mmCIF file of C-alpha atoms in Angstrom:
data_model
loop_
_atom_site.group_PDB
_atom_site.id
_atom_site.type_symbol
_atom_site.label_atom_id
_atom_site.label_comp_id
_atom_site.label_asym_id
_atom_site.label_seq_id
_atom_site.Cartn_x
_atom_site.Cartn_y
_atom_site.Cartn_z
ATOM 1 C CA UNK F 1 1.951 -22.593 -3.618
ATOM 2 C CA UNK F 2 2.181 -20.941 -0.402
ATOM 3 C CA UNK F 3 0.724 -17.041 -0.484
ATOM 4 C CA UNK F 4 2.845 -14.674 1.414
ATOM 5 C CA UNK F 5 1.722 -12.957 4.149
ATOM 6 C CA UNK F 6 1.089 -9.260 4.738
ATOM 7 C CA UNK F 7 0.781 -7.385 7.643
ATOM 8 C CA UNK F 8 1.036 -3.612 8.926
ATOM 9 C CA UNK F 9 3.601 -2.728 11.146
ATOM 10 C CA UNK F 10 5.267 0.802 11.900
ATOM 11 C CA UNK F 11 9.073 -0.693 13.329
ATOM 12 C CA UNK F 12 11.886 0.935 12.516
ATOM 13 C CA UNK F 13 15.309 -0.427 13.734
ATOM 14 C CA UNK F 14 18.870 0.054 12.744
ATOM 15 C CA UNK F 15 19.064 2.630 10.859
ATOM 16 C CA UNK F 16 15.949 2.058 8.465
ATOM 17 C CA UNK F 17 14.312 4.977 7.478
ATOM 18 C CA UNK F 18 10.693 4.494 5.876
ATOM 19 C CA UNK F 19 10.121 6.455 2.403
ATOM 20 C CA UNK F 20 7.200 8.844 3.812
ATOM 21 C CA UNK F 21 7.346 9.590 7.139
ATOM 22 C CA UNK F 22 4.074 8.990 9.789
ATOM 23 C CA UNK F 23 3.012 6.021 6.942
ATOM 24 C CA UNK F 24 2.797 2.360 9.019
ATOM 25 C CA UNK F 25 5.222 0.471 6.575
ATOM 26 C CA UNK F 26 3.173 -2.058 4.342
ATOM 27 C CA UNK F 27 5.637 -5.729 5.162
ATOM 28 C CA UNK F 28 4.809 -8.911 2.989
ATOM 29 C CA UNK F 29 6.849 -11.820 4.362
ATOM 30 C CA UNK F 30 8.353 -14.598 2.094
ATOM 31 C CA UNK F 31 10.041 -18.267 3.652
ATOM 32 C CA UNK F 32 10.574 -19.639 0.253
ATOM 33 C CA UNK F 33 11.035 -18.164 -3.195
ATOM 34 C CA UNK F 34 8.903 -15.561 -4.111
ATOM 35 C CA UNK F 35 6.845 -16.853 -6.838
ATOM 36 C CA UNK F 36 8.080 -15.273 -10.132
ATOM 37 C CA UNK F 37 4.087 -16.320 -11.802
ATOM 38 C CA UNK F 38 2.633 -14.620 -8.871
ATOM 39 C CA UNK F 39 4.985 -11.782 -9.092
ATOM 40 C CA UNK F 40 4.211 -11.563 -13.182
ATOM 41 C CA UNK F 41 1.023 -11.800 -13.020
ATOM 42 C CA UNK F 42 0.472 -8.446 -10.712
ATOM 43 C CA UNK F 43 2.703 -6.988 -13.139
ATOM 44 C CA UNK F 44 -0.227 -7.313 -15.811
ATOM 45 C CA UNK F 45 -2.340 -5.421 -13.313
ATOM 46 C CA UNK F 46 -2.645 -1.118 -13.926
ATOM 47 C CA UNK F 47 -0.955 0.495 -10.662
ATOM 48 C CA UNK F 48 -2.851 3.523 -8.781
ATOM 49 C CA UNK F 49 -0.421 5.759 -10.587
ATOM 50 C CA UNK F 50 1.145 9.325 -9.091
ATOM 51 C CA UNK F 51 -0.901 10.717 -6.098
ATOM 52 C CA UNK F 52 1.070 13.979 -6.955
ATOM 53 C CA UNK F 53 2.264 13.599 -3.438
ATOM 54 C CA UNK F 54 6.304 13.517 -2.444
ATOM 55 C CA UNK F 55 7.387 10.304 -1.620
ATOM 56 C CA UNK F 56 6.471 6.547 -2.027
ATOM 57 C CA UNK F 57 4.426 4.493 0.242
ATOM 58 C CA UNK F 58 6.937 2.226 2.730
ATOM 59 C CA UNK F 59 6.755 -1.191 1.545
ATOM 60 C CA UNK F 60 9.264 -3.630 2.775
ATOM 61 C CA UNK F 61 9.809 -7.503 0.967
ATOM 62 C CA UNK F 62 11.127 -9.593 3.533
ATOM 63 C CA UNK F 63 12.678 -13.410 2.629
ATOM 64 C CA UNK F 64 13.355 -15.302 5.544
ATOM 65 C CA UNK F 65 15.657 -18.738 6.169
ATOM 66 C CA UNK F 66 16.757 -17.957 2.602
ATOM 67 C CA UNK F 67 20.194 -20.558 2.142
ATOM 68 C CA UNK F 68 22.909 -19.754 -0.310
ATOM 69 C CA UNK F 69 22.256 -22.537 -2.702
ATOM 70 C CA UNK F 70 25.355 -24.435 -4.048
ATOM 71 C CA UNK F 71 23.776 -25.103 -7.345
ATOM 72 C CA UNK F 72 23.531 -21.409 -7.929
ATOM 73 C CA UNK F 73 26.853 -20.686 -7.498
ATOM 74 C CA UNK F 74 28.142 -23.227 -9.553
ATOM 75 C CA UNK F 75 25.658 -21.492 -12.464
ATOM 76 C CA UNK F 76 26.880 -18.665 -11.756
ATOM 77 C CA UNK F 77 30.532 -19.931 -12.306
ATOM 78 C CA UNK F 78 29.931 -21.506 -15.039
ATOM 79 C CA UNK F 79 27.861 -18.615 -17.116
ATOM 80 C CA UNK F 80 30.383 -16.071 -16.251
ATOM 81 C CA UNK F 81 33.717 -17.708 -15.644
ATOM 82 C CA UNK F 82 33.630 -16.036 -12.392
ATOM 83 C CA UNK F 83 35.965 -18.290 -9.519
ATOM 84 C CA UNK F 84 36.514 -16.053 -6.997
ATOM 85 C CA UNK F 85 34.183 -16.567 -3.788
ATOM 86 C CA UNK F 86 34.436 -12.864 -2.713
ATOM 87 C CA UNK F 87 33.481 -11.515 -6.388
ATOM 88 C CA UNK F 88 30.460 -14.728 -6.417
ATOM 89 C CA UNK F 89 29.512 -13.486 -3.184
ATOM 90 C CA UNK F 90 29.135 -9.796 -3.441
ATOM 91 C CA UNK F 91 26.855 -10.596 -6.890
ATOM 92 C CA UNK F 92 25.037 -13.820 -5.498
ATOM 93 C CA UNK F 93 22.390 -11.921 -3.199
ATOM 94 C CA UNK F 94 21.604 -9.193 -5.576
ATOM 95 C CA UNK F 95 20.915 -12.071 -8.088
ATOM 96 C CA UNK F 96 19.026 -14.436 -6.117
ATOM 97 C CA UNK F 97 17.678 -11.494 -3.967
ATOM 98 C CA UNK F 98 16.126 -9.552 -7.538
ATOM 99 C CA UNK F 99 12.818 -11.627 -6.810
ATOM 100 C CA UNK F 100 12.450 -9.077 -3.659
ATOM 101 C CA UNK F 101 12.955 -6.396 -6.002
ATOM 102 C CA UNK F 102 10.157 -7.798 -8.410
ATOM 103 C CA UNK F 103 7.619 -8.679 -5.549
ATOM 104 C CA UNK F 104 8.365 -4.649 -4.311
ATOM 105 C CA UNK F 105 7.812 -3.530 -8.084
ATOM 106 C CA UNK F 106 4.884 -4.799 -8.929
ATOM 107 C CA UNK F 107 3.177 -4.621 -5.500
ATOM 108 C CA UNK F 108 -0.443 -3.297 -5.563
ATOM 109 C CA UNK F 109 0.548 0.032 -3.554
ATOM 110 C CA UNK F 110 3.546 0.678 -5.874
ATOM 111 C CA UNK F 111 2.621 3.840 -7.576
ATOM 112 C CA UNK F 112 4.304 3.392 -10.817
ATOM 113 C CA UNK F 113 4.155 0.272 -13.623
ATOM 114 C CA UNK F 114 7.034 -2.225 -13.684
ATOM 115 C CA UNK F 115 7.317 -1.707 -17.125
ATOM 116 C CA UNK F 116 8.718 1.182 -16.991
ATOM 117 C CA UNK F 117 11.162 0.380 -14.151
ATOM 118 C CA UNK F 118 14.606 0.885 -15.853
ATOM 119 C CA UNK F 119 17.500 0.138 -13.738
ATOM 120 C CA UNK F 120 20.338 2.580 -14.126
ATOM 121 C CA UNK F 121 22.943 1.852 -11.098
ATOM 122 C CA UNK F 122 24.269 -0.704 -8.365
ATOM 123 C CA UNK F 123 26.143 -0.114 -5.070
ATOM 124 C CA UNK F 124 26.752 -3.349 -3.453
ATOM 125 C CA UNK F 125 28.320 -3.655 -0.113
ATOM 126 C CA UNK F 126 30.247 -6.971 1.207
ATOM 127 C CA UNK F 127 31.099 -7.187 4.552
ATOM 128 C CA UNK F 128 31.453 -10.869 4.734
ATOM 129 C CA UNK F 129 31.940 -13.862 2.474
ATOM 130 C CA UNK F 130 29.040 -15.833 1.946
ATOM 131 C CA UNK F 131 29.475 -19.391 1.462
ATOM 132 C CA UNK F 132 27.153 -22.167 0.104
ATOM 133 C CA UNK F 133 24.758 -23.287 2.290
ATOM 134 C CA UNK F 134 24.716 -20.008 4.281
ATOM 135 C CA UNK F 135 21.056 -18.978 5.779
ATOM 136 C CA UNK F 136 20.665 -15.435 5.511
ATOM 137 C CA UNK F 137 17.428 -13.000 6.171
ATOM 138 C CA UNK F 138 17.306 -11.095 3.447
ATOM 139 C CA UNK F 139 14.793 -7.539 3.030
ATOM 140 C CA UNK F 140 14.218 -4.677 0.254
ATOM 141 C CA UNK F 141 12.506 -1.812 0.587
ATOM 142 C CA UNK F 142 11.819 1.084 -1.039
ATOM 143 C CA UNK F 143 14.343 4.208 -0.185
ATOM 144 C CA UNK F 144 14.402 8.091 -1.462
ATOM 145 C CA UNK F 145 13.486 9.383 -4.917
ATOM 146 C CA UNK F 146 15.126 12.306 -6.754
ATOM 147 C CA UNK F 147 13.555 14.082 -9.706
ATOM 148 C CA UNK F 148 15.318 15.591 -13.027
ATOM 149 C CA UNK F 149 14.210 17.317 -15.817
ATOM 150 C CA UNK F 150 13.794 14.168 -17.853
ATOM 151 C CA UNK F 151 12.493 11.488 -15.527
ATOM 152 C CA UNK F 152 12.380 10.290 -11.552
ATOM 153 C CA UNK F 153 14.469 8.044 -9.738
ATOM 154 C CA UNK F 154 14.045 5.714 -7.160
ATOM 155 C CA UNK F 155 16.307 3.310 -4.736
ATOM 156 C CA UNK F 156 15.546 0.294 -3.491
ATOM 157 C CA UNK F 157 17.611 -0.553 -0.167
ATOM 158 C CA UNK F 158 18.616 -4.380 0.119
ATOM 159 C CA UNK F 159 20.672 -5.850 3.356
ATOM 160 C CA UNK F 160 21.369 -9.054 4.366
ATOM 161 C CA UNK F 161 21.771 -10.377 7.988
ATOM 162 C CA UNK F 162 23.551 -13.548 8.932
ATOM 163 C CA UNK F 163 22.488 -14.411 12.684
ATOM 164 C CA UNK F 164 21.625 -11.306 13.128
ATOM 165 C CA UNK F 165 24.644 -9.485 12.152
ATOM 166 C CA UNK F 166 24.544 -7.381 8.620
ATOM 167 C CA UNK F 167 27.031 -9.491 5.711
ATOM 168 C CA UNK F 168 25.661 -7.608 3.224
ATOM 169 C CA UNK F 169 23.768 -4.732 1.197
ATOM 170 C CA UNK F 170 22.863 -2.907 -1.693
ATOM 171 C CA UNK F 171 21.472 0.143 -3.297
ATOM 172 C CA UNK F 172 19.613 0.156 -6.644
ATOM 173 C CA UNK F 173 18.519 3.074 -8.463
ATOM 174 C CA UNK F 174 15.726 2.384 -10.847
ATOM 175 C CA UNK F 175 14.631 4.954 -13.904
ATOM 176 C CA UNK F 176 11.376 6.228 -15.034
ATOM 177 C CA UNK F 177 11.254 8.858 -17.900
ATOM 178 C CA UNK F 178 8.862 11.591 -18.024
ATOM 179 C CA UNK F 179 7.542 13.741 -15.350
ATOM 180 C CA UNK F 180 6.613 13.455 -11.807
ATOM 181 C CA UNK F 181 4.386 16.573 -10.549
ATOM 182 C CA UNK F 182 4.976 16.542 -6.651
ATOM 183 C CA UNK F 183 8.482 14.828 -6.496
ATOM 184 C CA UNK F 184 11.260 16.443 -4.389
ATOM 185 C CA UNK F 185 14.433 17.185 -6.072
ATOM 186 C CA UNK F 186 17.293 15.246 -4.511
ATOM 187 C CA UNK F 187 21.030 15.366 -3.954
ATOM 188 C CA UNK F 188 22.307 13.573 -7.463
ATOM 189 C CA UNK F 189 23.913 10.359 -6.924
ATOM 190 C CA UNK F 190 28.263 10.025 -7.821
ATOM 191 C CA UNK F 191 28.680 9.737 -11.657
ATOM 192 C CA UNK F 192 30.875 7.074 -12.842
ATOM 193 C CA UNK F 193 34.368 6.997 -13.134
ATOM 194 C CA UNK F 194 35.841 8.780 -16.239
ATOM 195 C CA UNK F 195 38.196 5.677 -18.077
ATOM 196 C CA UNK F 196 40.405 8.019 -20.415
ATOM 197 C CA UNK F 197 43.327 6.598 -20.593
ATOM 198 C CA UNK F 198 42.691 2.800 -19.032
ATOM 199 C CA UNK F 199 44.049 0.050 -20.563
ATOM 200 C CA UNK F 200 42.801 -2.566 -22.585
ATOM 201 C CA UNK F 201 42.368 -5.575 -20.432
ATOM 202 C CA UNK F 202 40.363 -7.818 -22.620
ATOM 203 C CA UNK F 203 38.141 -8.375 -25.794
ATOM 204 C CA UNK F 204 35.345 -10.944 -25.794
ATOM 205 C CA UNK F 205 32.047 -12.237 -27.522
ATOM 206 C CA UNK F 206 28.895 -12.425 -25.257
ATOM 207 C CA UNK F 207 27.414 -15.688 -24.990
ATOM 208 C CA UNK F 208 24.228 -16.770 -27.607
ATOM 209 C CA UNK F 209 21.800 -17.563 -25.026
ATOM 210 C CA UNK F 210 21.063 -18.155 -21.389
ATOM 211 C CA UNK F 211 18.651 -15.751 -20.582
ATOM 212 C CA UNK F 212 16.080 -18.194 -19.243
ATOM 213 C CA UNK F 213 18.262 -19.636 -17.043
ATOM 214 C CA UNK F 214 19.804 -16.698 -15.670
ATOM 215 C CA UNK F 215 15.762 -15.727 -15.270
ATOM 216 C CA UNK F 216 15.185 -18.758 -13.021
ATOM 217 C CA UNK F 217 17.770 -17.748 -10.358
ATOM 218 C CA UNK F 218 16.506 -13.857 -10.633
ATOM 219 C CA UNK F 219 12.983 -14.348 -11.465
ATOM 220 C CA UNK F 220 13.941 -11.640 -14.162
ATOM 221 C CA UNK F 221 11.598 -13.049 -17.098
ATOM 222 C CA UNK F 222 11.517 -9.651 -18.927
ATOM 223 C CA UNK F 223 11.519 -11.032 -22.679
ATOM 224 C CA UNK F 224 14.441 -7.840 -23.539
ATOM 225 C CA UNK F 225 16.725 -10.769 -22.128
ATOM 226 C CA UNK F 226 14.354 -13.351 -24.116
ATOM 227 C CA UNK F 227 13.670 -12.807 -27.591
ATOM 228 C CA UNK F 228 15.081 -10.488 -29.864
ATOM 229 C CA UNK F 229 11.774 -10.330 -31.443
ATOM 230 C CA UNK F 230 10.165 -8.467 -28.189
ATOM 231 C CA UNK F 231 13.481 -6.622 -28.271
ATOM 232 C CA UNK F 232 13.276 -5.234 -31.372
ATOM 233 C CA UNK F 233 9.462 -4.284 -30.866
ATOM 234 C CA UNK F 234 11.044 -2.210 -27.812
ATOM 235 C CA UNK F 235 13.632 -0.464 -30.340
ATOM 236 C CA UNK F 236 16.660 -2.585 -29.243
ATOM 237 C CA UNK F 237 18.503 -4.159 -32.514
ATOM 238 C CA UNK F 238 18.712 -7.431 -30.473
ATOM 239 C CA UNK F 239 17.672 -9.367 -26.801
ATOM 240 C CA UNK F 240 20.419 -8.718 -24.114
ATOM 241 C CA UNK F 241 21.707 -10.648 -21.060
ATOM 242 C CA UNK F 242 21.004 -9.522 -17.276
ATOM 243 C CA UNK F 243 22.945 -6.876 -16.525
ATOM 244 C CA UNK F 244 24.359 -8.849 -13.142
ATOM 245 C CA UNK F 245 25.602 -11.457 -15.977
ATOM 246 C CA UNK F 246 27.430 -9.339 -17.987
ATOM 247 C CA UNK F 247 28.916 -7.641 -14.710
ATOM 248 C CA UNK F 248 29.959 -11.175 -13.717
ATOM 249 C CA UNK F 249 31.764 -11.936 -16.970
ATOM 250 C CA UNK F 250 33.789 -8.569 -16.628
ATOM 251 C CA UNK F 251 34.767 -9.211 -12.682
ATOM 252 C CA UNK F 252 36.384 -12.800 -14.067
ATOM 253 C CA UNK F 253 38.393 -10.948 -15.996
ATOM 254 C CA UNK F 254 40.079 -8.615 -13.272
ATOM 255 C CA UNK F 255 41.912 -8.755 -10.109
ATOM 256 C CA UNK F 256 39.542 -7.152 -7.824
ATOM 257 C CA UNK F 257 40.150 -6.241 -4.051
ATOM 258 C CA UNK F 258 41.580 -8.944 -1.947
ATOM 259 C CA UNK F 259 39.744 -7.955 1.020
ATOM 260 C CA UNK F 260 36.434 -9.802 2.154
ATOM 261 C CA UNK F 261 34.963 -6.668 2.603
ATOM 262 C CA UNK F 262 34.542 -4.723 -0.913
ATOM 263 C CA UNK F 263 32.012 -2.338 -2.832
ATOM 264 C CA UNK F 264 31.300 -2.663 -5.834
ATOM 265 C CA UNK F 265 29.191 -0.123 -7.797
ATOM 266 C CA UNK F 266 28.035 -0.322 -11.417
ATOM 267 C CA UNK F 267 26.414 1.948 -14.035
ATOM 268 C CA UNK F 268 24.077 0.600 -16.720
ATOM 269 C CA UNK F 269 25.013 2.958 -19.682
ATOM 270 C CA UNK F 270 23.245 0.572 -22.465
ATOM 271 C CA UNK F 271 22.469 -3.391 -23.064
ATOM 272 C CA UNK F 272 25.364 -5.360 -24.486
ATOM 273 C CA UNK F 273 23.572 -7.818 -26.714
ATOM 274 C CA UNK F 274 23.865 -11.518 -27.466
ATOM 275 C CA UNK F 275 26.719 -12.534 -29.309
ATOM 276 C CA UNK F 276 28.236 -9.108 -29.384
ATOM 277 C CA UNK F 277 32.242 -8.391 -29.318
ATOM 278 C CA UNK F 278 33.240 -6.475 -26.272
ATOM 279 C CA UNK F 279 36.174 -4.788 -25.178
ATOM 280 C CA UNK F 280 36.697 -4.793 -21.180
ATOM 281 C CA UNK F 281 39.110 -1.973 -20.112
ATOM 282 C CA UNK F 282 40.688 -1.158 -16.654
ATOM 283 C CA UNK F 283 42.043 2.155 -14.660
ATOM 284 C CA UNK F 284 44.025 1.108 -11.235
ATOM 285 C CA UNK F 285 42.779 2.868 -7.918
ATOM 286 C CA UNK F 286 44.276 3.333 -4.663
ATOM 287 C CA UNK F 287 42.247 0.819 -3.222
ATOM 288 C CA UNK F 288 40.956 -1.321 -6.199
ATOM 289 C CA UNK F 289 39.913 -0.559 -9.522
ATOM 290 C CA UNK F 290 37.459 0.855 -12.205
ATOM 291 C CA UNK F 291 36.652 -0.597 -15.193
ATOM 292 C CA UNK F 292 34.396 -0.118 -18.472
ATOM 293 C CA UNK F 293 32.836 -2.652 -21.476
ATOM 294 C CA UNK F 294 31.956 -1.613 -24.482
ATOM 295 C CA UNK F 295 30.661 -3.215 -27.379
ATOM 296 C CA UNK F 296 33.502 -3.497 -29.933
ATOM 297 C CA UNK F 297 32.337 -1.420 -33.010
ATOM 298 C CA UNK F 298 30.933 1.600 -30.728
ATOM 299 C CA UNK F 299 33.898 2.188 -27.807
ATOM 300 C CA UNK F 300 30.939 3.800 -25.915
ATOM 301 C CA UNK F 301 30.389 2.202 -22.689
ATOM 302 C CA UNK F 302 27.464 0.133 -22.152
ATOM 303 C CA UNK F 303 28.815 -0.396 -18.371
ATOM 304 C CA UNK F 304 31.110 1.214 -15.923
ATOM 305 C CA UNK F 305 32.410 -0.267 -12.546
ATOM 306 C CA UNK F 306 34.249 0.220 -9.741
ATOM 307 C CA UNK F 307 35.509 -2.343 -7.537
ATOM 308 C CA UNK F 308 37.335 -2.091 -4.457
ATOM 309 C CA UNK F 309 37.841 -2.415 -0.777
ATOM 310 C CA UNK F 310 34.740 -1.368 1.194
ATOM 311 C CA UNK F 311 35.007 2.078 3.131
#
């Protein structure tokens, strides 16, 4: 097992803006799969906690040489029914990628406990098809914060360079409920697209299992995708697939943007458990489309898309 490095460094290049200004950013470099044991195990660890100061230290998670592997794209199609190589591609580096978002989570100078970590939205951005056996660089790190009366939020920034030239990127917005004394107020982020009126496109069961699986190519092992045991224990009637899974399953369903270059942005409303009956419904948009799944006996949406050509 090899240990990744860390190191101190205070660049800042194209466009990358640390999270507190004047801090040197805090860098651990990976060349192989973070290790999800490594990464679980500092989750068992207490973090420092709120310094009551605005802001969150600038750690970046760095994964270098990391190739598009051919085995987990053919998982991928075969969980989710999902064919199309632009839809596999926007998804696969977020997927693959989430062991970034772990390593970042549960780092020592995080100030908050991955436990709590609740993610609530996705903005991916394609600007090129990856296919298998690309090498990419990939990097998170952590990006602004905005408080509300009920909890704080935080992005993590994600991009993806292929020879040097930017293929892809994401924004993630991650939850925490309660409250944050010394957190700035930020510009809220777009709400979701309002469906009244779509039309029905689908209705489907959710699959029985998988989650460990799914867990190996995300490094994801939370047990609310597990056991519906832990699940319940959390106050959820049953375990739940990765949210990237069940966003999969719905873009196999629709016609999405022919372009290489699309956006797609989700919002996590709710799980959709095992086994569950869904209905997937679609609105058209100029330049692509939105779409919402809900689980059949509730018609309130557990997750809300939009997909279309990048701007």
């Amino acid at each position: 097992m090899r240990w990744p490095s860390r190191l101190r460094s205070s660049e800042r290049r194209d466009g990358w803006r640390a999270a507190s200004s004047g801090v040197n950013e805090v860098v651990e470099e990976h060349r192989r799969s973070p290790s999800a044991f490594m990464f679980m195990l500092r989750a068992l660890m207490l973090s420092r906690g709120r310094t009551g100061q605005a802001g969150f230290p600038p750690i970046v998670e760095r994964w270098t040489g990391l190739s598009v592997d051919r085995g987990h794209l053919h998982y991928l199609t075969s969980v989710t029914g999902l064919r199309d190589p632009r839809a596999l591609s926007i998804l696969y580096p977020h997927v693959v990628g989430f062991r970034l978002h772990m390593q970042l989570l549960t780092h020592p100078e995080y100030p908050l406990p991955i436990w709590g970590a609740l993610q609530i939205r996705n903005r991916l951005i394609q600007h090129e098809v990856l296919e298998a056996g690309a090498v990419i660089d990939l990097e998170t790190r952590v990006g602004s914060q905005r408080v509300g009366e009920k909890g704080l939020e935080v992005d993590l920034l994600s991009r993806a360079t292929r020879g040097g030239r930017l293929c892809w990127e994401s924004e993630i917005t991650y939850y925490y409920r309660g409250r944050f004394e010394g957190a700035v107020a930020g510009a809220p982020r777009a709400a979701s697209p309002d469906l009244a009126g779509g039309a029905e496109v689908d209705r489907f069961r959710m699959p029985r299992a998988g989650g460990w699986r799914f867990a190996g190519m995300s490094g994801d092992y939370n047990g609310l995708h597990l056991w519906t045991p832990y699940a319940r224990l959390l106050g959820f009637q049953a375990a739940f697939p990765h949210s990237q899974r069940v966003a999969a399953m719905c873009l196999s369903r629709l016609e999405g943007p022919t372009s290489n270059e699309q956006t797609l942005e989700l919002w996590i409303k709710g799980p959709v458990f095992y086994r569950a009956k869904t209905v997937l419904s679609r609105a058209r948009l100029d330049d692509g489309l939105a779409f919402s799944l809900a689980l059949a006996d509730e018609r309130r949406a557990a997750l809300v898309g939009r997909w279309r050509s990048a701007s």
